[in-house]
Coordinates of C-alpha atoms in Angstrom, one line a residue:
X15 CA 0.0 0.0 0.0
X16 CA 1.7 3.3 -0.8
X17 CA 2.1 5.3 2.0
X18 CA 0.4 8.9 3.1
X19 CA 3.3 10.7 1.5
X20 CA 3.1 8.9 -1.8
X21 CA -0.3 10.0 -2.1
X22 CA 0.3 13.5 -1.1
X23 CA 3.4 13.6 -3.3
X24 CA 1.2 12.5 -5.9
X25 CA -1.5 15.3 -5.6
X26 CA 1.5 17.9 -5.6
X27 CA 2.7 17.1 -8.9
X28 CA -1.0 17.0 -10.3
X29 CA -1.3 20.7 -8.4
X30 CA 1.9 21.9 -9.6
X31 CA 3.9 21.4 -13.1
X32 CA 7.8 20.6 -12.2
X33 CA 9.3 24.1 -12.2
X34 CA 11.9 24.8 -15.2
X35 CA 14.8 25.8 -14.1
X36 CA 18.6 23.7 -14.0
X37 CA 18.6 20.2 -14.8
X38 CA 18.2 17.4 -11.9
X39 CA 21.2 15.8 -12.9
X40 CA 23.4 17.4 -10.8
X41 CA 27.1 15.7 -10.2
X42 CA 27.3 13.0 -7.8
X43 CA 27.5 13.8 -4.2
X44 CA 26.1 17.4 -4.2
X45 CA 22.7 16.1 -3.1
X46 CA 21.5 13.7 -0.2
X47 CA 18.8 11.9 -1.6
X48 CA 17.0 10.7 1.5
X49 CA 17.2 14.5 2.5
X50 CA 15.7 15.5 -0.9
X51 CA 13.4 12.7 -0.7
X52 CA 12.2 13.8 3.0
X53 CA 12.3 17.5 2.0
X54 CA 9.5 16.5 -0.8
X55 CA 7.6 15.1 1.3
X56 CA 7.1 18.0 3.4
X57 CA 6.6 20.6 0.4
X58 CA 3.5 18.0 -0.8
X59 CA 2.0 18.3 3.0
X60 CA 2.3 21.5 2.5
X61 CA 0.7 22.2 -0.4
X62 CA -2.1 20.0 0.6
X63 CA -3.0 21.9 3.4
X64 CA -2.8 24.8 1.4
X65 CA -2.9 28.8 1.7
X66 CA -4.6 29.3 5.0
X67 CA -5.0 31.6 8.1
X68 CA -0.8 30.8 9.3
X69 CA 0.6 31.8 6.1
X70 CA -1.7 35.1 5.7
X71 CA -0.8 35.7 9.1
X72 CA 3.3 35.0 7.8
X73 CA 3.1 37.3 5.0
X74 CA 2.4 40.2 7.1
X75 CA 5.0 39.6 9.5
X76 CA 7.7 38.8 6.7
X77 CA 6.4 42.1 5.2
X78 CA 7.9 43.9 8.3
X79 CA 11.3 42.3 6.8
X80 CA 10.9 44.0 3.0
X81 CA 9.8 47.2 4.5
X82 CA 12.6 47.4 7.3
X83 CA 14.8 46.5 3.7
X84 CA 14.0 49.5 2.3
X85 CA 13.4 51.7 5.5
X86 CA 16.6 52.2 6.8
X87 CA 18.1 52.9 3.7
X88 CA 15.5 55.6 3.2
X89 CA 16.1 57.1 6.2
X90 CA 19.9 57.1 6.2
X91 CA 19.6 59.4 2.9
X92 CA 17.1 61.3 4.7
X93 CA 18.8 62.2 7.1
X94 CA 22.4 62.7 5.5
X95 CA 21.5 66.9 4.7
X96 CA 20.7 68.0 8.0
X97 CA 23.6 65.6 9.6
X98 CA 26.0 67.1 7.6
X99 CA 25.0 70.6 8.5
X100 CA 25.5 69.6 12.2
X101 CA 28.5 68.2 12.1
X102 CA 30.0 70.3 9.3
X103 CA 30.8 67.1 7.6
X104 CA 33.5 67.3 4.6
X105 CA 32.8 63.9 3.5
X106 CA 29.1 63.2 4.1
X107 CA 28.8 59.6 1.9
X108 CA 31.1 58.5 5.1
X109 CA 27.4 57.5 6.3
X110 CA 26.1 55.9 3.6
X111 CA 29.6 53.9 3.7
X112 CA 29.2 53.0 7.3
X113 CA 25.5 51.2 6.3
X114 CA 26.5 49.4 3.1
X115 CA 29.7 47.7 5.1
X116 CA 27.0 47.0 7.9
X117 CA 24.4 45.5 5.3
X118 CA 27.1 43.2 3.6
X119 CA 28.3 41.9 7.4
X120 CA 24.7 41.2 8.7
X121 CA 24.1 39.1 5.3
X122 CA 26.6 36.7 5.1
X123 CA 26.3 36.5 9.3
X124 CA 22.0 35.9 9.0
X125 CA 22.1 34.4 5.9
X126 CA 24.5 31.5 6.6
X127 CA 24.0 31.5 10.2
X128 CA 20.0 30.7 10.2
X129 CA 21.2 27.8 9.0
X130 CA 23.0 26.9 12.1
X131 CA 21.0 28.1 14.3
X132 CA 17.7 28.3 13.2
X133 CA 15.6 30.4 11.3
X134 CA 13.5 31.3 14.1
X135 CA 15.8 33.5 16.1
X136 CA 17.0 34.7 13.4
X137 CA 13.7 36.1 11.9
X138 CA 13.2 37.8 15.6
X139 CA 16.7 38.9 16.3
X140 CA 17.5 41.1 13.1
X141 CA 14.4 43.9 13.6
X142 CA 15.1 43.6 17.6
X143 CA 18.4 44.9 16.6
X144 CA 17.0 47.2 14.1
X145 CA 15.1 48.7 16.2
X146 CA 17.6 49.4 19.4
X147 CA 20.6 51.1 17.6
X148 CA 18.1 52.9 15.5
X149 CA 16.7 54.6 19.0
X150 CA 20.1 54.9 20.2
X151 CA 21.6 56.8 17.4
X152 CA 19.3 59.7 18.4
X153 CA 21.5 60.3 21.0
X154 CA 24.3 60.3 18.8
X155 CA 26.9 63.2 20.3
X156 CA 29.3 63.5 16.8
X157 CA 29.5 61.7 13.1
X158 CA 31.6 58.7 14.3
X159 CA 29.7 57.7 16.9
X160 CA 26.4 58.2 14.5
X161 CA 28.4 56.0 12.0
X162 CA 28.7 53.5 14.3
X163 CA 25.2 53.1 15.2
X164 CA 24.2 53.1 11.4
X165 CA 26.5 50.1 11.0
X166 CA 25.0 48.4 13.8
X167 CA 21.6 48.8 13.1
X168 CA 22.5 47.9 8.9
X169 CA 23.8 44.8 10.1
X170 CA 20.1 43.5 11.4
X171 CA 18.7 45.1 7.9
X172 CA 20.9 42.9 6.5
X173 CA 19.5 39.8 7.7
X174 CA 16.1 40.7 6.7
X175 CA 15.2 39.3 3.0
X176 CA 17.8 36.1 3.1
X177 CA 16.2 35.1 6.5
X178 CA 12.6 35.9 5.8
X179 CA 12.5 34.4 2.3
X180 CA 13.6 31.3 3.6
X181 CA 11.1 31.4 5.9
X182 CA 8.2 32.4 3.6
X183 CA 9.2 29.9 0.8
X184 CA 9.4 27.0 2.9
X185 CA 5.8 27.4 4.5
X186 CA 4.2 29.1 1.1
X187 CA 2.3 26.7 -1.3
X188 CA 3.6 26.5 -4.9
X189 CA -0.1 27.8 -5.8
X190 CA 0.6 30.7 -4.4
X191 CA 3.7 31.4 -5.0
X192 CA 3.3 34.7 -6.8
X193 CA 3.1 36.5 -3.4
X194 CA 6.7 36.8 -3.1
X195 CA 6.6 38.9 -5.9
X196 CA 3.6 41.0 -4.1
X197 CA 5.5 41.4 -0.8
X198 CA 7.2 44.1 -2.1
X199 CA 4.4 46.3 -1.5
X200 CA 5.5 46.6 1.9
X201 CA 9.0 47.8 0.4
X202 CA 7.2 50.4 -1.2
X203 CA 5.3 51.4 1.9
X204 CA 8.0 51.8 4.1
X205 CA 9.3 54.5 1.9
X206 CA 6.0 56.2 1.4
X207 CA 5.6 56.2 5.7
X208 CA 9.7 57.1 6.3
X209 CA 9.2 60.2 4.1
X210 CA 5.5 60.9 5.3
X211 CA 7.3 61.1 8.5
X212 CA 10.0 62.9 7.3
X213 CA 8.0 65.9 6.0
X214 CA 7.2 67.5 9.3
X215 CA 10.0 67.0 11.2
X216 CA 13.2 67.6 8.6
X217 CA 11.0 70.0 7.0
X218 CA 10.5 72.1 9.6
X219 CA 13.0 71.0 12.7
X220 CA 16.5 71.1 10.7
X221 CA 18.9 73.6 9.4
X222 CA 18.1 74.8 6.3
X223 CA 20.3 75.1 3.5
X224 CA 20.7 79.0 3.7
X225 CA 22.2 78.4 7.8
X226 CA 25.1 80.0 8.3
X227 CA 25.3 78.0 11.7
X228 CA 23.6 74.7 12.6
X229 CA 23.6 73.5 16.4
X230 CA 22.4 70.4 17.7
X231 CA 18.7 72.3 19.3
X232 CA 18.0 74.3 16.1
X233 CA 18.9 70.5 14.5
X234 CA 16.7 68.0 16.7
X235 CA 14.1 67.2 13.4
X236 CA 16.7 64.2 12.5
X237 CA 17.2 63.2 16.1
X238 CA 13.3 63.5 16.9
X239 CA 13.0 61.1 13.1
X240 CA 15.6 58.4 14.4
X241 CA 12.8 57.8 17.1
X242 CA 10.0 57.4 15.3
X243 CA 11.5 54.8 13.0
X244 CA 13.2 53.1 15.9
X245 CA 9.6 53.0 17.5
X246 CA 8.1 51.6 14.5
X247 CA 10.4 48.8 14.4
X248 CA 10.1 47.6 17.7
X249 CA 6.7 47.3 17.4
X250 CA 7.6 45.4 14.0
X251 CA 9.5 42.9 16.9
X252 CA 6.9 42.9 19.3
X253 CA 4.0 41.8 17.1
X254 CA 6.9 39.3 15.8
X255 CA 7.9 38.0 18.7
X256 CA 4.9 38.6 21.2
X257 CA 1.6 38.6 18.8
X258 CA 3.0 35.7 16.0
X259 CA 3.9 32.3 17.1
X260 CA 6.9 31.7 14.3
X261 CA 7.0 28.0 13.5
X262 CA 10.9 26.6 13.1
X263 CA 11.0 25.4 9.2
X264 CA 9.6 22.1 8.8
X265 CA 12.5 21.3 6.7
X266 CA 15.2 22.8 8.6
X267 CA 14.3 20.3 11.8
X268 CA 14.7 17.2 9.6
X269 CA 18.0 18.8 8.5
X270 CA 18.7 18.9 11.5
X271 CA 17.8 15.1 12.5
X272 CA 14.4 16.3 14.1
X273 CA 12.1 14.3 12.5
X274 CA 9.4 14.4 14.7
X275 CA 9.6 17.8 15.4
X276 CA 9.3 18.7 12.0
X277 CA 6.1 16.7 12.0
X278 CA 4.5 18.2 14.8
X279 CA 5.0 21.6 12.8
X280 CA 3.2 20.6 9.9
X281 CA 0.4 19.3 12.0
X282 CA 0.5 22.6 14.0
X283 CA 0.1 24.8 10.7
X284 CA -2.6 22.7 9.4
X285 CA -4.5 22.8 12.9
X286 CA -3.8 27.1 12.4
X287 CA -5.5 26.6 8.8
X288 CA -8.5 24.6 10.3
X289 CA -7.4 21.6 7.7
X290 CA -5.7 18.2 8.6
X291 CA -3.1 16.5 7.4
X292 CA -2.1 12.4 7.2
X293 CA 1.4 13.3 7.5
X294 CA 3.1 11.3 10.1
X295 CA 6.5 10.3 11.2
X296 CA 6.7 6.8 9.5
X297 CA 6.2 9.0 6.5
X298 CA 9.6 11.0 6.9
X299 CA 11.1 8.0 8.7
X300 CA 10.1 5.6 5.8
X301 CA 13.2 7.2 3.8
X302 CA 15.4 6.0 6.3
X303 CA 14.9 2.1 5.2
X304 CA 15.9 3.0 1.6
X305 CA 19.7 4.3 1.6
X306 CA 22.4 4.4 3.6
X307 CA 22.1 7.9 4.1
X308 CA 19.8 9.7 6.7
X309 CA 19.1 13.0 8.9
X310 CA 21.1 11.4 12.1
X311 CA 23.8 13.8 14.0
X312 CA 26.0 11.9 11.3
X313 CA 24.5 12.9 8.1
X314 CA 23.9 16.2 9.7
X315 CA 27.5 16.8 10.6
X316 CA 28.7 15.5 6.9
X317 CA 26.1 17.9 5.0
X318 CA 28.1 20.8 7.3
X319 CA 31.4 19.4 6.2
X320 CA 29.7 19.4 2.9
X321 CA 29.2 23.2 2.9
X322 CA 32.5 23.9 4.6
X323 CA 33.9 22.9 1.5
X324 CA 32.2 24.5 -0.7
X325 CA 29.9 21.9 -2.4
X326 CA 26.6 23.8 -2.8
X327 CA 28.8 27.1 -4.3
X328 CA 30.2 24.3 -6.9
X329 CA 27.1 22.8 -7.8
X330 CA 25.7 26.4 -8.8
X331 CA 28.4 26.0 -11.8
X332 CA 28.3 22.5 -11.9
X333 CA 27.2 22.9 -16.1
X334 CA 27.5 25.7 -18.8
X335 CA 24.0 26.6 -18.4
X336 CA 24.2 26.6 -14.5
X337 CA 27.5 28.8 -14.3
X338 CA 25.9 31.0 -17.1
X339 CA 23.0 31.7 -15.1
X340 CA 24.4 31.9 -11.8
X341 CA 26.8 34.5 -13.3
X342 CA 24.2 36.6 -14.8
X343 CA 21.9 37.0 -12.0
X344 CA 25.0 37.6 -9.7
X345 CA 25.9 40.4 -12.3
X346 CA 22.1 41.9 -12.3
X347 CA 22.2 42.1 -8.6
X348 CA 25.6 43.8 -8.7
X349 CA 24.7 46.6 -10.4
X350 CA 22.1 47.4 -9.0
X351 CA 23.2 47.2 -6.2
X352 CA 25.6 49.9 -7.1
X353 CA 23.2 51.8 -9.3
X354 CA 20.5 52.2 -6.8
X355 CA 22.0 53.3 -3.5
X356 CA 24.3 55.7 -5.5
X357 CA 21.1 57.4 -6.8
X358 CA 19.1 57.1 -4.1
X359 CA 21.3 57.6 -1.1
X360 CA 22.0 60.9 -2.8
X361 CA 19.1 62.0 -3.8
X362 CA 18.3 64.7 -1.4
X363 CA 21.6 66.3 -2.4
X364 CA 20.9 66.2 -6.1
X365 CA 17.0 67.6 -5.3
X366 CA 18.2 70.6 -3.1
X367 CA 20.9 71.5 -5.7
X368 CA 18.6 71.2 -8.7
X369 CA 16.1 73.4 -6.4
X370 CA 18.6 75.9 -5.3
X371 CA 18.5 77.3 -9.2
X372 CA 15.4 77.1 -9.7
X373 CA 14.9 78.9 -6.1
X374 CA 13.2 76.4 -4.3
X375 CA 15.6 74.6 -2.1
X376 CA 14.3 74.8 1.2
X377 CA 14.3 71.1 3.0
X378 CA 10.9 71.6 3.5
X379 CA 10.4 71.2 -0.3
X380 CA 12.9 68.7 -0.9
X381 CA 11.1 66.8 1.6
X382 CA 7.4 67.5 0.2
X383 CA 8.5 66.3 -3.3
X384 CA 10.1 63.1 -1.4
X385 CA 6.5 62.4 -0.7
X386 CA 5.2 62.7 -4.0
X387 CA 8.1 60.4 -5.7
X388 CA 7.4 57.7 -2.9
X389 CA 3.6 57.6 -3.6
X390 CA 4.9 56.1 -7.1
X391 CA 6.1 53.5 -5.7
X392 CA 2.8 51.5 -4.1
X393 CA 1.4 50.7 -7.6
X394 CA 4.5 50.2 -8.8
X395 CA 4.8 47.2 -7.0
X396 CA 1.4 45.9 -7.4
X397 CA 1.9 46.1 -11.5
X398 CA 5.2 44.3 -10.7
X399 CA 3.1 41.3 -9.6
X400 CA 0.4 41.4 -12.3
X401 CA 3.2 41.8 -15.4
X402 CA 5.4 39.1 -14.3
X403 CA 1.9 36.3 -15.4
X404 CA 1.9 37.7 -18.8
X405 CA 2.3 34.9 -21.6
X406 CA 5.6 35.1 -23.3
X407 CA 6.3 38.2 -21.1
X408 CA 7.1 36.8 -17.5
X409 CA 9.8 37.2 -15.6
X410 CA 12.7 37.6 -18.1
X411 CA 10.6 40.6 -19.8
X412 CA 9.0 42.3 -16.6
X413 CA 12.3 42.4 -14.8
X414 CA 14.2 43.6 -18.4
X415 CA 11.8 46.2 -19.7
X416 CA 11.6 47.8 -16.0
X417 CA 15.5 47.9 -15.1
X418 CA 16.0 49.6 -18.9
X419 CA 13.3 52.1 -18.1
X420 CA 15.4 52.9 -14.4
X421 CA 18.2 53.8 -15.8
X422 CA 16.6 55.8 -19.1
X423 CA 14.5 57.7 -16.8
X424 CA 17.5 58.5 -14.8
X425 CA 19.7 59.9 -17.8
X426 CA 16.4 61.8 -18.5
X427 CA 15.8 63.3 -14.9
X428 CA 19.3 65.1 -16.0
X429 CA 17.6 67.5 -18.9
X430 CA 15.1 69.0 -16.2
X431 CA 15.0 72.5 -17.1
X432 CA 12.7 73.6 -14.1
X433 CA 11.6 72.0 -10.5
X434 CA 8.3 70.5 -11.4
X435 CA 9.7 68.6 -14.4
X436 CA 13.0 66.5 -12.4
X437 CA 10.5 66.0 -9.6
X438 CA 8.1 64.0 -12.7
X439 CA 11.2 62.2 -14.2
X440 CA 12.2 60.7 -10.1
X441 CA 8.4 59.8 -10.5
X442 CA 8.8 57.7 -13.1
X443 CA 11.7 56.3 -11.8
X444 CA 10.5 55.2 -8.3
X445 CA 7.9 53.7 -10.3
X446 CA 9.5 51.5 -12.8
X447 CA 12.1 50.7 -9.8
X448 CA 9.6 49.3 -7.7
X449 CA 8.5 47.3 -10.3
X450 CA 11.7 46.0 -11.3
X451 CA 12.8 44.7 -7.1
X452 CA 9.0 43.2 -7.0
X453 CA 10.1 41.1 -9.8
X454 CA 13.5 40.9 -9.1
X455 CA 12.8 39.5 -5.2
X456 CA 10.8 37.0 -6.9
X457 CA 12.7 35.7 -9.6
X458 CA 15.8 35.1 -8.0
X459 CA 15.1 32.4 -5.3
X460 CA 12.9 30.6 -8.4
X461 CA 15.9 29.9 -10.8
X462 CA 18.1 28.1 -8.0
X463 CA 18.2 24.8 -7.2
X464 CA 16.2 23.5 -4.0
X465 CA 19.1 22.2 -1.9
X466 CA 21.5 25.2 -3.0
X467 CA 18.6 27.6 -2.9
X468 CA 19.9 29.3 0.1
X469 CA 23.8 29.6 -1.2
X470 CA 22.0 31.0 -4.2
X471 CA 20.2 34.1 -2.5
X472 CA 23.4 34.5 -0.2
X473 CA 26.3 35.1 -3.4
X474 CA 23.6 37.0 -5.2
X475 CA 22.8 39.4 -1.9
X476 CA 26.5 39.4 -0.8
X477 CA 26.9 40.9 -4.6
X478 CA 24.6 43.5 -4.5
X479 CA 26.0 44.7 -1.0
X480 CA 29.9 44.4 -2.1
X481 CA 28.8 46.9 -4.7
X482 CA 26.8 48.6 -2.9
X483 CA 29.4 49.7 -0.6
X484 CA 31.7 50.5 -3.9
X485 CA 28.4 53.8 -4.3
X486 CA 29.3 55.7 -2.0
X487 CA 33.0 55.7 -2.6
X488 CA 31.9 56.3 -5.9
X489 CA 30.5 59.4 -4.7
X490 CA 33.2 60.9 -2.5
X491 CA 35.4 61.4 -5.7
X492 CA 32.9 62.7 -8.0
X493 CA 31.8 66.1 -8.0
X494 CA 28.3 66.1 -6.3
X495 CA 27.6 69.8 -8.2
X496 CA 27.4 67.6 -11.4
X497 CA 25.1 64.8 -13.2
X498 CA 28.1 62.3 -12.6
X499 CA 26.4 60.3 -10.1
X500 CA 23.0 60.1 -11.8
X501 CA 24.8 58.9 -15.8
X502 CA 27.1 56.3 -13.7
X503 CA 24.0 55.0 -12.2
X504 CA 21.8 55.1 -14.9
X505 CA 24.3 53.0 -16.8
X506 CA 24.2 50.6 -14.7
X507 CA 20.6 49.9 -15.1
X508 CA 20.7 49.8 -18.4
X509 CA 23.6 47.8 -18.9
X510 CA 21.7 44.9 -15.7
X511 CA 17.9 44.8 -17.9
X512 CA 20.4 44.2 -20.9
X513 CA 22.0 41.2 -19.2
X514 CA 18.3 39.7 -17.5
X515 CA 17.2 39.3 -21.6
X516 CA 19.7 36.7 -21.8
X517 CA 19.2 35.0 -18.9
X518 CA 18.4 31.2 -19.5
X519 CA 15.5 30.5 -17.1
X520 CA 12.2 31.6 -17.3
X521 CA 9.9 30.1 -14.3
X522 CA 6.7 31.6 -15.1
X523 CA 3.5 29.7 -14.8
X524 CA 5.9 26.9 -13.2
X525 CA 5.8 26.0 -9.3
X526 CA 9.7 26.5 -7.5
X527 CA 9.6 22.9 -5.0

């Protein structure tokens, strides 16, 4: 008789087309097959209990992750004018810097670490830390120490989308799989709230551009702003930790030997979703009977030797068209992530400047038309999810057409002849920017492997932040008073939706296992 996996195995693969993406034959020992076997198992209980009342209740609490993404970047270039008229600052991308070297740290350490010790804590720890050093650098008494703080509080940003998209993909149903693409709406509205916030406060509680001096109680608009995003985030970590019961990953406790545990999950989420499931432990165990290999301490300890020496890396350039892909998206991500920060962590600068000959460059203004651009980016995110279900569009042609339009609209924003017209070409940009991460947030985790998944998302995010620290460098040495930053970044975007056409993967209408 063929057991209650088989037959939920069974009902997967008539739910859910095998996704296209690399080929299964993968070179000899790069993959434990009772693992894989086991790790099936779990995604068809999952499926068949389906998109329920848990997973909703995951999707807003992962959404804190995308929006704390995006959030502290935000408010890092927010806050970089009226910091720099405190401290008199000669090098003011020192800040921006400070962050990227903290993102890149807190990556590699929560992305690779979750996988020792847990997911769990890590999903908890990285807006707890967020939140604390974002409250403490209010207090911050000079540029170093306020340098330090933004590193510190980077390095739980960091963490954010390799943690929580493990997390999410691991409980989502392949059915509904297209809501990693629509998570990104959270990205969007954390910019729309930081610069709602903003408004008030930097608008009308900071130095203004025409100060010949600047002291810290004529300057308290930042400091007052570093709160309120600080409070915001905890209570991101308190409905986290406190309000949502966080499930361990089904599949990283029978990794980790912890069969029954892992059982007891699924049960649990399926109780949550008011469904049932047959799953039981003979089902995982049954695996055990048919190879040599297992989820024992000793398996366990040789899949970590495994990764110690660098066997999941390998196997994402095991063949041509593996190495060519993995190669390519680690490319896309690495100029963007050079592209966007050196725009955006700089666009307050390049407003004011702009304004100051057209004679509106009071930070009050700035601010307002901060507002305006963020608003942009809300739909811009929902579109993202709707274009990327297109026949013979997808993916490949969602993520292409939106990154070419970032970086034209940036080369365009540089022919504004008055106020009104650069603020409608950084419109347009937040707009087809937002649609281009929906997409690109989405696409990503979809062309790896299963079992190197995870080694995937960490060498494409540890790209994006290597170059992203490379921006504001960038910036230091090129003259701020010109265009420089904005062609240098729009070429980047370009050159990154020329490179996603020739991608070989397109996984739309299939389901990622």
């Amino acid at each position: 008789m063929a057991s209650n996996s088989t037959k939920e195995a069974a009902k997967l693969r008539e739910l859910s087309p095998i996704v296209e993406g690399p080929p299964p034959a993968l070179p000899k020992g790069t993959i434990d097959p009772i693992y894989a076997a086991k790790a099936n198992a779990l995604n068809a209980a999952v499926q068949v209990i389906g998109m329920g009342w848990y997973q909703w209740q995951l999707f807003v609490v992962v959404g804190f992750g995308w929006a704390s993404d995006n959030l502290w970047p935000i408010v890092t270039s927010l806050i970089l004018p009226p910091v720099s008229e405190e401290f008199d600052l000669d090098r003011p991308p020192l800040l921006s810097l400070a962050q990227n070297i903290g993102l890149l740290v807190g990556a590699m350490f929560w992305g690779f670490g979750c996988d020792i010790f847990g997911r769990r804590w890590a999903f908890n720890l990285t807006i707890g830390i967020t939140s604390v050093f974002g409250l403490v650098a209010a207090g911050s008494p000079n540029f170093v120490a306020l340098g330090c703080f933004v590193a510190f509080w980077s390095f739980g940003v960091g963490g954010n989308l390799p943690v929580d998209s493990a997390i999410f993909l691991e409980f989502l149903p392949g059915s509904h799989q297209y809501l990693l693409t629509i998570l990104s709406v959270f990205w969007a509205l954390a910019q729309l709230l930081a610069t709602l916030i903003a408004w008030p406060l930097l608008g009308n509680l900071t130095c203004q551009e025409t100060s010949t001096t600047c002291t810290r109680s004529e300057n308290m608009g930042w400091r007052y702003f570093l709160i309120c995003m600080g409070a915001i985030a905890m209570v991101m970590f308190f409905l986290r930790f406190v309000c949502f019961t966080l499930f361990e990953s089904p599949k990283y406790l029978m990794g980790r030997g912890r069969d029954e545990q892992a059982i007891s999950v699924v049960q649990e989420v399926a109780k949550r979703n008011k469904k049932s499931s047959s799953m039981t432990l003979m089902d995982l165990q049954v695996f055990n009977q048919e190879g040599q290999q297992g989820t024992n301490a000793s398996a366990v300890l040789a899949r970590k030797l495994e990764k110690l020496n660098l066997t999941h890396v390998r196997a994402l350039f095991a063949t041509k068209k593996l190495a060519y892909s993995t190669t390519l998206i680690m490319l896309v991500w690495a100029f963007i992530g050079l592209g966007y920060p050196l725009y955006n962590a700089f666009l307050p600068y390049i407003q004011s400047t702009r304004g100051a000959s057209f004679g509106d460059s009071s930070t009050y203004i700035t601010y307002r038309n901060q507002l305006i651009i963020a608003v942009l980016g809300v739909p811009g995110a929902l579109i993202g999810g709707a274009l990327v279900e297109i026949p013979r569009f997808g993916r490949k042609g969602a993520l292409s057409i939106s990154t070419v339009l970032t970086g034209v609209f940036l080369f365009a924003s540089t022919t504004a002849l008055t106020s009104n017209s650069l603020l409608g070409w950084n419109c347009a940009f937040n707009f087809t920017s937002n649609v281009m991460y929906a997409v690109l947030y989405a696409y990503t985790p979809e062309i790896f492997p299963t079992k190197d998944r995870g080694t995937g998302n960490a060498l494409t995010a540890m790209s994006n932040r290597v170059f992203g620290i490379m921006a504001p460098i960038v910036a230091i040495y090129a003259n701020l008073e010109t265009a420089a930053p904005v062609y240098v970044s729009g070429a980047l975007f370009i050159t990154a939706g020329v490179l996603v056409t020739i991608l070989p993967y397109e996984p739309r209408g299939k389901a990622s296992l």
